[in-house]
Amino acid sequence: MGLLETVEASKGFAEFLRRCGGYGVLDGGLATELERHGADLNDPLWSAKCLMTSPHLIRRVHQDYLDAGANIIISSSYQATLQGFEANGLSREEAEALLKRSVEIAIEARDIFNDRASKGSWDFVDDVSAASQRPVLVAASVGSYGAYLSDGSEYSGIYPDNVSIDTLKDFHRRRVQVLAESGADIIAFETTPNMMEAKAYVELLEDENIKIPAWLSFSCKDGINVVSGDLITDCAKVADSCRKVIGVGINCTSPRYIHDLIQSIQKVTDKPILVYPNSGETYVPETKEWVKSNGVQDEDFVAYIGKWYEAGASLVGGCCRTTPNTIRAISRALSSKSIDKRQF
Ligand SMILES: C[S+](C)CC[C@H](N)C(=O)O
Ligand SMILES: N[C@@H](CCS)C(=O)O
Ligand SMILES: [Zn+2]
C-alpha cells in the first residue's frame, strides 16, 4: 500500500510535508542527468529508451537525487507510453511491464537509500541523522501527449486539430491505470501544456477510480499563461476541482516566471503548490538539444528559493538541465531558513 493511501490522500500529503519539516524537496532533471552521464536521448522515446538500454543508470540517478536531499523522486516514465513502446516492436504485455519497471527502479533506489539510512553508512550527505529520518515518496511520471509526439509540443500546447479531450483520455487511460497499480505513491502529470489535457487528466482520475493521488504541473511561457496561452489560473482551477489532485504546480519553465506563477495559483487553490523549473535554457526539438536563452546558473536559481517558499510554494525542485548539485543547494537553502510550520 502506498504511503498516501493510508489516510485520506490530502491529509496524508499534509502529514508527509510536516514530516519533511514544512516543505518538500523534489528531485531534479532525470532525462538530462541521464544524458550528462552519457545516455543518448535522440530517440522518439527520449529518456524512456533508457528503460530498455540502461536501467542501472536510471537507478543511479535516482540515488544521486536522494543523496542530494530529495523527498520525492519522479520515475522515468515521462515519455514511456504503451503506444511508443509498441512502435518499437514490444508486445502490449512487454510494454506494460516496462512501464511498471520505471516505478520499480525508483522504488529500488529508495530501498537502497533507506537501507543505508538505517545503517548510518554515509560520508556524503549533509546531515546523517536528518537523512535517516527523511520521508521519501515515489511519483510516477506521466508526460503529456505532446511529449509522446516528440516534436516539442509540450512547450507549445498546440496539438493537431483532430485531438479532442476524448483522444487524450483514450491515449493516457491504460498508462495511468498501469502506473496507479505499480507501487508508486502519487502520479505526477508533468509539463502539461494546455487546459484540455488537464481536464482529460482529472476526468480520467475520476472515471477510472484511480486509487493513488496525483499532482498536475504545467509548462508556462510567462508569469500568467501556460505555453498554449491558457491562463494558469484557469488550469489550476481544473486541478483544484478534483479531490484526487493533492498538488498543483509548474515545471520545466524558466525560473524567472516562477514567482508570479505561484502568486497566480495561490489565488485559486489551497492545495500545496509545487515548482520545479528548468535551467532557463530553451529546448530545440529538431536536434533534441538545449541552447542558452537567458540561461540561469544554479547559483542564481537557488537565490530565488526562499522567495518562492515565502510566496507559497511547499515543494521545490528542478526540471530539465538541473542536477543533483541544484537539489543539494535547494535543500541547504530551505533547511538554513527558519521556516514556520505551514498549516495545510
Ligand atoms: C521535456 S522535453 C525536453 C522532452 C523531449 C521531447 N518530448 C522530445 O521528444 O523531443
Ligand atoms: N521528469 C521528467 C520531466 C521532463 S520535462 C524528467 O526530469 O526527465
Ligand atoms: Zn523538464
Coordinates of C-alpha atoms and ligand atoms in Angstrom, one line a residue:
M1 CA 0.0 0.0 0.0
G2 CA 1.4 3.4 -1.0
L3 CA 2.2 6.0 1.8
L4 CA -0.7 8.2 0.7
E5 CA -3.4 5.5 0.6
T6 CA -3.3 5.0 4.3
V7 CA -5.4 8.0 5.1
E8 CA -7.4 10.5 3.0
A9 CA -4.8 11.4 0.4
S10 CA -4.7 15.2 1.0
K11 CA -4.3 14.7 4.8
G12 CA -1.6 12.1 4.1
F13 CA 0.3 14.5 1.9
A14 CA 0.0 17.3 4.5
E15 CA 1.4 14.9 7.1
F16 CA 4.2 14.0 4.7
L17 CA 5.1 17.7 4.3
R18 CA 5.0 18.1 8.1
R19 CA 7.4 15.2 8.4
C20 CA 9.7 16.8 5.8
G21 CA 9.8 19.9 8.0
G22 CA 7.1 22.1 6.4
Y23 CA 8.4 21.9 2.8
G24 CA 9.4 19.1 0.4
V25 CA 12.4 18.8 -1.9
L26 CA 11.7 17.4 -5.3
D27 CA 14.4 15.8 -7.5
G28 CA 16.0 17.5 -10.5
G29 CA 16.1 16.7 -14.2
L30 CA 16.1 13.0 -14.7
A31 CA 16.5 12.7 -18.5
T32 CA 19.1 15.4 -18.8
E33 CA 21.0 13.9 -16.0
L34 CA 21.0 10.6 -17.8
E35 CA 22.3 12.5 -20.8
R36 CA 25.0 14.1 -18.7
H37 CA 26.1 10.6 -17.8
G38 CA 26.3 9.6 -21.5
A39 CA 22.9 8.4 -22.4
D40 CA 21.7 9.1 -26.0
L41 CA 18.2 10.6 -25.8
N42 CA 18.0 11.3 -29.5
D43 CA 15.0 9.0 -30.0
P44 CA 11.2 9.3 -30.1
L45 CA 11.1 7.6 -26.7
W46 CA 13.6 10.2 -25.3
S47 CA 14.5 9.1 -21.7
A48 CA 12.2 6.1 -21.9
K49 CA 14.7 4.5 -24.2
C50 CA 17.0 4.1 -21.2
L51 CA 14.4 1.7 -19.7
M52 CA 15.4 -0.7 -22.4
T53 CA 19.1 0.1 -22.6
S54 CA 20.3 1.3 -19.2
P55 CA 18.0 0.8 -16.2
H56 CA 21.1 0.7 -13.9
L57 CA 21.9 4.3 -14.9
I58 CA 18.3 5.4 -14.1
R59 CA 18.6 3.8 -10.6
R60 CA 21.9 5.6 -10.1
V61 CA 20.5 9.0 -11.0
H62 CA 17.5 8.4 -8.6
Q63 CA 20.1 7.6 -5.9
D64 CA 22.1 10.7 -6.7
Y65 CA 19.0 12.8 -6.1
L66 CA 18.2 11.1 -2.9
D67 CA 21.7 11.6 -1.7
A68 CA 21.3 15.3 -2.6
G69 CA 18.3 15.7 -0.3
A70 CA 15.2 14.9 -2.4
N71 CA 12.0 13.9 -0.6
I72 CA 10.2 12.9 -3.9
I73 CA 11.8 11.1 -6.8
I74 CA 10.0 11.0 -10.2
S75 CA 10.0 7.9 -12.3
S76 CA 11.5 7.6 -15.8
S77 CA 8.1 7.2 -17.4
Y78 CA 7.7 10.8 -18.7
Q79 CA 7.9 9.6 -22.3
A80 CA 7.2 5.9 -21.6
T81 CA 4.0 5.2 -23.4
L82 CA 2.4 1.9 -24.4
Q83 CA 1.9 3.3 -27.9
G84 CA 5.6 4.4 -28.1
F85 CA 6.9 1.0 -26.9
E86 CA 4.6 -0.9 -29.3
A87 CA 6.0 1.2 -32.1
N88 CA 9.4 -0.1 -31.0
G89 CA 8.2 -3.7 -31.5
L90 CA 7.3 -4.6 -27.9
S91 CA 4.1 -6.5 -27.3
R92 CA 1.4 -4.9 -25.2
E93 CA 2.4 -7.1 -22.2
E94 CA 6.1 -6.2 -22.6
A95 CA 5.2 -2.5 -22.9
E96 CA 3.1 -2.6 -19.7
A97 CA 5.9 -4.5 -17.9
L98 CA 8.4 -1.9 -18.9
L99 CA 6.2 1.0 -17.8
K100 CA 5.8 -0.7 -14.4
R101 CA 9.5 -1.2 -14.3
S102 CA 10.1 2.5 -14.4
V103 CA 8.5 2.8 -10.9
E104 CA 10.1 -0.3 -9.6
I105 CA 13.5 1.1 -10.4
A106 CA 12.7 4.3 -8.4
I107 CA 11.4 2.1 -5.5
E108 CA 14.7 0.1 -5.6
A109 CA 16.6 3.4 -5.3
R110 CA 14.5 4.4 -2.3
D111 CA 15.0 0.9 -0.7
I112 CA 18.8 1.3 -1.1
F113 CA 18.7 4.8 0.4
N114 CA 16.5 3.7 3.3
D115 CA 18.8 0.7 4.0
R116 CA 21.9 2.9 4.1
A117 CA 20.0 5.4 6.2
S118 CA 19.1 2.7 8.8
K119 CA 22.8 1.8 9.0
G120 CA 24.0 5.4 9.0
S121 CA 26.6 4.4 6.4
W122 CA 27.2 7.7 4.6
D123 CA 30.0 10.2 4.4
F124 CA 28.5 12.4 1.7
V125 CA 25.1 13.5 2.9
D126 CA 24.9 16.9 4.8
D127 CA 23.3 15.5 7.9
V128 CA 23.2 11.8 8.5
S129 CA 20.7 12.0 11.3
A130 CA 18.3 14.1 9.2
A131 CA 18.7 11.7 6.3
S132 CA 17.8 8.7 8.3
Q133 CA 14.5 10.4 9.2
R134 CA 13.8 11.7 5.8
P135 CA 10.5 10.5 4.3
V136 CA 10.7 9.7 0.6
L137 CA 7.8 9.3 -1.9
V138 CA 8.0 7.8 -5.4
A139 CA 6.0 9.7 -8.1
A140 CA 5.1 8.1 -11.4
S141 CA 5.7 10.5 -14.2
V142 CA 3.1 11.0 -16.9
G143 CA 4.3 13.3 -19.7
S144 CA 1.8 14.9 -22.0
Y145 CA 0.5 13.7 -25.3
G146 CA 2.9 16.3 -26.8
A147 CA 5.8 14.5 -25.2
Y148 CA 4.8 11.3 -27.0
L149 CA 4.6 13.2 -30.3
S150 CA 8.2 14.0 -29.7
D151 CA 8.0 17.3 -31.5
G152 CA 8.4 19.6 -28.6
S153 CA 4.7 20.4 -28.4
E154 CA 4.7 20.2 -24.6
Y155 CA 6.3 23.6 -25.0
S156 CA 3.7 25.0 -27.4
G157 CA 0.5 23.3 -26.3
I158 CA -0.6 23.1 -29.9
Y159 CA -2.0 19.7 -30.9
P160 CA -3.3 18.6 -34.2
D161 CA -6.9 19.8 -34.9
N162 CA -8.4 16.4 -34.5
V163 CA -7.1 15.9 -31.0
S164 CA -10.0 16.2 -28.5
I165 CA -10.3 15.6 -24.8
D166 CA -11.5 12.1 -25.6
T167 CA -8.4 11.5 -27.8
L168 CA -6.3 12.4 -24.8
K169 CA -8.3 10.3 -22.3
D170 CA -8.0 7.3 -24.6
F171 CA -4.3 7.9 -25.1
H172 CA -3.5 8.1 -21.4
R173 CA -6.1 5.7 -19.9
R174 CA -4.2 2.4 -19.8
R175 CA -0.9 4.0 -19.0
V176 CA -2.4 5.8 -15.9
Q177 CA -4.1 2.5 -14.8
V178 CA -0.8 0.6 -15.0
L179 CA 1.1 3.3 -13.2
A180 CA -1.5 3.5 -10.5
E181 CA -1.0 -0.2 -9.7
S182 CA 2.8 0.0 -9.9
G183 CA 3.6 0.7 -6.3
A184 CA 4.0 4.5 -6.8
D185 CA 2.8 6.8 -4.1
I186 CA 1.5 9.5 -6.4
I187 CA 1.1 10.2 -10.1
A188 CA 3.0 13.3 -11.4
F189 CA 1.2 14.7 -14.5
E190 CA 4.1 16.8 -15.7
T191 CA 4.8 19.5 -18.3
T192 CA 1.1 19.8 -19.1
P193 CA 0.9 22.4 -21.9
N194 CA -2.9 23.2 -22.1
M195 CA -6.1 23.2 -20.2
M196 CA -7.7 20.5 -22.4
E197 CA -5.1 17.9 -21.2
A198 CA -5.6 19.0 -17.6
K199 CA -9.3 18.3 -18.0
A200 CA -8.5 14.9 -19.5
Y201 CA -6.4 14.0 -16.5
V202 CA -8.9 14.9 -13.9
E203 CA -11.7 13.1 -15.8
L204 CA -9.5 10.0 -16.0
L205 CA -8.7 10.1 -12.3
E206 CA -12.5 10.1 -11.6
D207 CA -13.8 7.8 -14.4
E208 CA -11.2 5.1 -13.8
N209 CA -11.4 5.4 -10.0
I210 CA -7.6 5.8 -9.7
K211 CA -6.6 4.8 -6.2
I212 CA -3.5 6.9 -5.7
P213 CA -3.4 10.7 -5.7
A214 CA -1.9 12.9 -8.3
W215 CA -0.3 16.3 -8.9
L216 CA -0.8 18.4 -12.0
S217 CA 2.1 20.5 -13.1
F218 CA 2.1 22.9 -16.1
S219 CA 4.7 24.2 -18.5
C220 CA 4.4 28.0 -18.8
K221 CA 5.5 30.7 -21.2
D222 CA 5.3 33.7 -18.9
G223 CA 4.1 34.7 -15.4
I224 CA 0.3 34.2 -16.2
N225 CA 0.0 31.7 -19.1
V226 CA 0.7 28.1 -19.7
V227 CA 2.5 27.6 -23.0
S228 CA -0.7 27.2 -25.0
G229 CA -1.9 30.6 -23.9
D230 CA -4.5 29.3 -21.5
L231 CA -4.4 31.2 -18.2
I232 CA -2.5 29.4 -15.4
T233 CA -5.4 30.4 -13.1
D234 CA -7.9 28.5 -15.3
C235 CA -5.7 25.4 -15.5
A236 CA -5.1 25.5 -11.7
K237 CA -8.9 25.7 -11.2
V238 CA -9.3 22.5 -13.2
A239 CA -6.7 20.8 -10.9
D240 CA -8.4 22.3 -7.8
S241 CA -11.8 20.9 -8.8
C242 CA -10.5 17.3 -8.4
R243 CA -10.2 15.8 -4.9
K244 CA -7.7 13.3 -6.1
V245 CA -5.3 16.1 -7.0
I246 CA -3.2 16.9 -4.0
G247 CA -0.8 19.4 -5.5
V248 CA -0.7 22.0 -8.3
G249 CA 2.4 23.4 -9.8
I250 CA 4.8 24.5 -12.5
N251 CA 7.6 22.6 -14.1
C252 CA 10.1 22.8 -17.0
T253 CA 9.5 26.6 -17.1
S254 CA 12.1 29.3 -16.8
P255 CA 12.9 30.3 -13.2
R256 CA 12.2 33.9 -14.0
Y257 CA 8.4 33.3 -14.3
I258 CA 8.0 31.1 -11.2
H259 CA 7.3 33.8 -8.6
D260 CA 4.4 35.4 -10.5
L261 CA 3.0 32.0 -11.3
I262 CA 3.0 30.9 -7.7
Q263 CA 1.1 34.1 -6.8
S264 CA -1.5 33.4 -9.6
I265 CA -2.0 29.7 -8.5
Q266 CA -2.5 30.8 -4.9
K267 CA -5.5 32.9 -5.9
V268 CA -7.4 29.8 -7.0
T269 CA -6.4 26.9 -4.8
D270 CA -5.5 25.9 -1.2
K271 CA -3.7 22.8 -2.4
P272 CA 0.0 22.6 -1.9
I273 CA 2.0 24.3 -4.7
L274 CA 5.0 22.7 -6.2
V275 CA 7.6 24.3 -8.5
Y276 CA 10.4 22.7 -10.4
P277 CA 11.7 25.0 -13.1
N278 CA 14.3 24.0 -15.7
S279 CA 17.6 25.8 -16.1
G280 CA 16.2 28.6 -18.1
E281 CA 17.6 27.2 -21.3
T282 CA 15.5 26.5 -24.5
Y283 CA 14.8 23.1 -26.0
V284 CA 15.3 22.6 -29.7
P285 CA 13.0 19.6 -30.7
E286 CA 14.6 19.2 -34.1
T287 CA 18.0 18.4 -32.6
K288 CA 16.9 17.4 -29.1
E289 CA 19.4 19.8 -27.7
W290 CA 19.3 22.7 -25.2
V291 CA 20.5 26.2 -26.1
K292 CA 21.2 29.2 -23.9
S293 CA 18.4 31.7 -23.8
N294 CA 18.7 33.9 -20.8
G295 CA 20.4 30.9 -19.1
V296 CA 20.2 31.0 -15.4
Q297 CA 23.0 29.4 -13.4
D298 CA 22.5 27.0 -10.5
E299 CA 23.5 29.8 -8.0
D300 CA 21.0 32.3 -9.5
F301 CA 18.3 29.7 -9.4
V302 CA 18.8 28.8 -5.8
A303 CA 18.9 32.5 -4.8
Y304 CA 15.1 32.6 -5.6
I305 CA 14.1 29.6 -3.4
G306 CA 13.4 31.5 -0.2
K307 CA 11.1 34.0 -2.1
W308 CA 9.3 31.1 -3.7
Y309 CA 8.7 29.5 -0.4
E310 CA 7.5 32.7 1.1
A311 CA 5.2 33.3 -1.9
G312 CA 3.5 29.9 -1.1
A313 CA 5.4 27.1 -2.7
S314 CA 5.6 24.0 -0.5
L315 CA 7.7 21.7 -2.7
V316 CA 10.7 22.9 -4.7
G317 CA 13.0 21.1 -7.1
G318 CA 14.3 21.3 -10.6
C319 CA 13.4 20.0 -14.1
C320 CA 15.5 19.7 -17.3
R321 CA 19.2 20.6 -17.1
T322 CA 19.2 20.9 -13.3
T323 CA 21.4 18.4 -11.5
P324 CA 22.0 16.8 -8.1
N325 CA 24.1 19.9 -7.3
T326 CA 21.0 22.1 -7.8
I327 CA 18.9 19.9 -5.5
R328 CA 21.6 19.9 -2.8
A329 CA 21.7 23.7 -3.0
I330 CA 17.9 23.9 -2.8
S331 CA 17.9 21.5 0.2
R332 CA 20.5 23.6 2.0
A333 CA 18.8 26.9 1.2
L334 CA 15.5 25.7 2.6
S335 CA 16.9 24.0 5.7
S336 CA 19.0 27.0 6.6
K337 CA 15.9 29.2 6.8
S338 CA 14.0 29.1 10.0
I339 CA 10.8 28.1 8.3
D340 CA 7.4 28.4 10.1
K341 CA 5.5 25.1 10.1
R342 CA 2.9 25.9 7.5
Q343 CA -0.6 24.6 8.2
F344 CA -2.3 22.6 5.5
Ligands
LIG1 C1 10.6 17.8 -21.8 S1 11.1 17.8 -23.5 C2 12.8 18.2 -23.4 C3 11.1 16.0 -23.7 C4 11.5 15.6 -25.1 C5 10.6 15.8 -26.2 N1 9.2 15.3 -25.9 C6 11.0 15.2 -27.4 O1 10.8 14.0 -27.7 O2 11.8 15.9 -28.2
LIG2 N1 10.6 14.2 -15.0 C1 11.0 14.5 -16.4 C2 10.5 15.8 -16.8 C3 10.8 16.2 -18.2 S1 10.2 17.8 -18.6 C4 12.5 14.5 -16.4 O1 13.1 15.0 -15.5 O2 13.1 13.9 -17.3
ZN3 ZN 11.8 19.3 -18.0

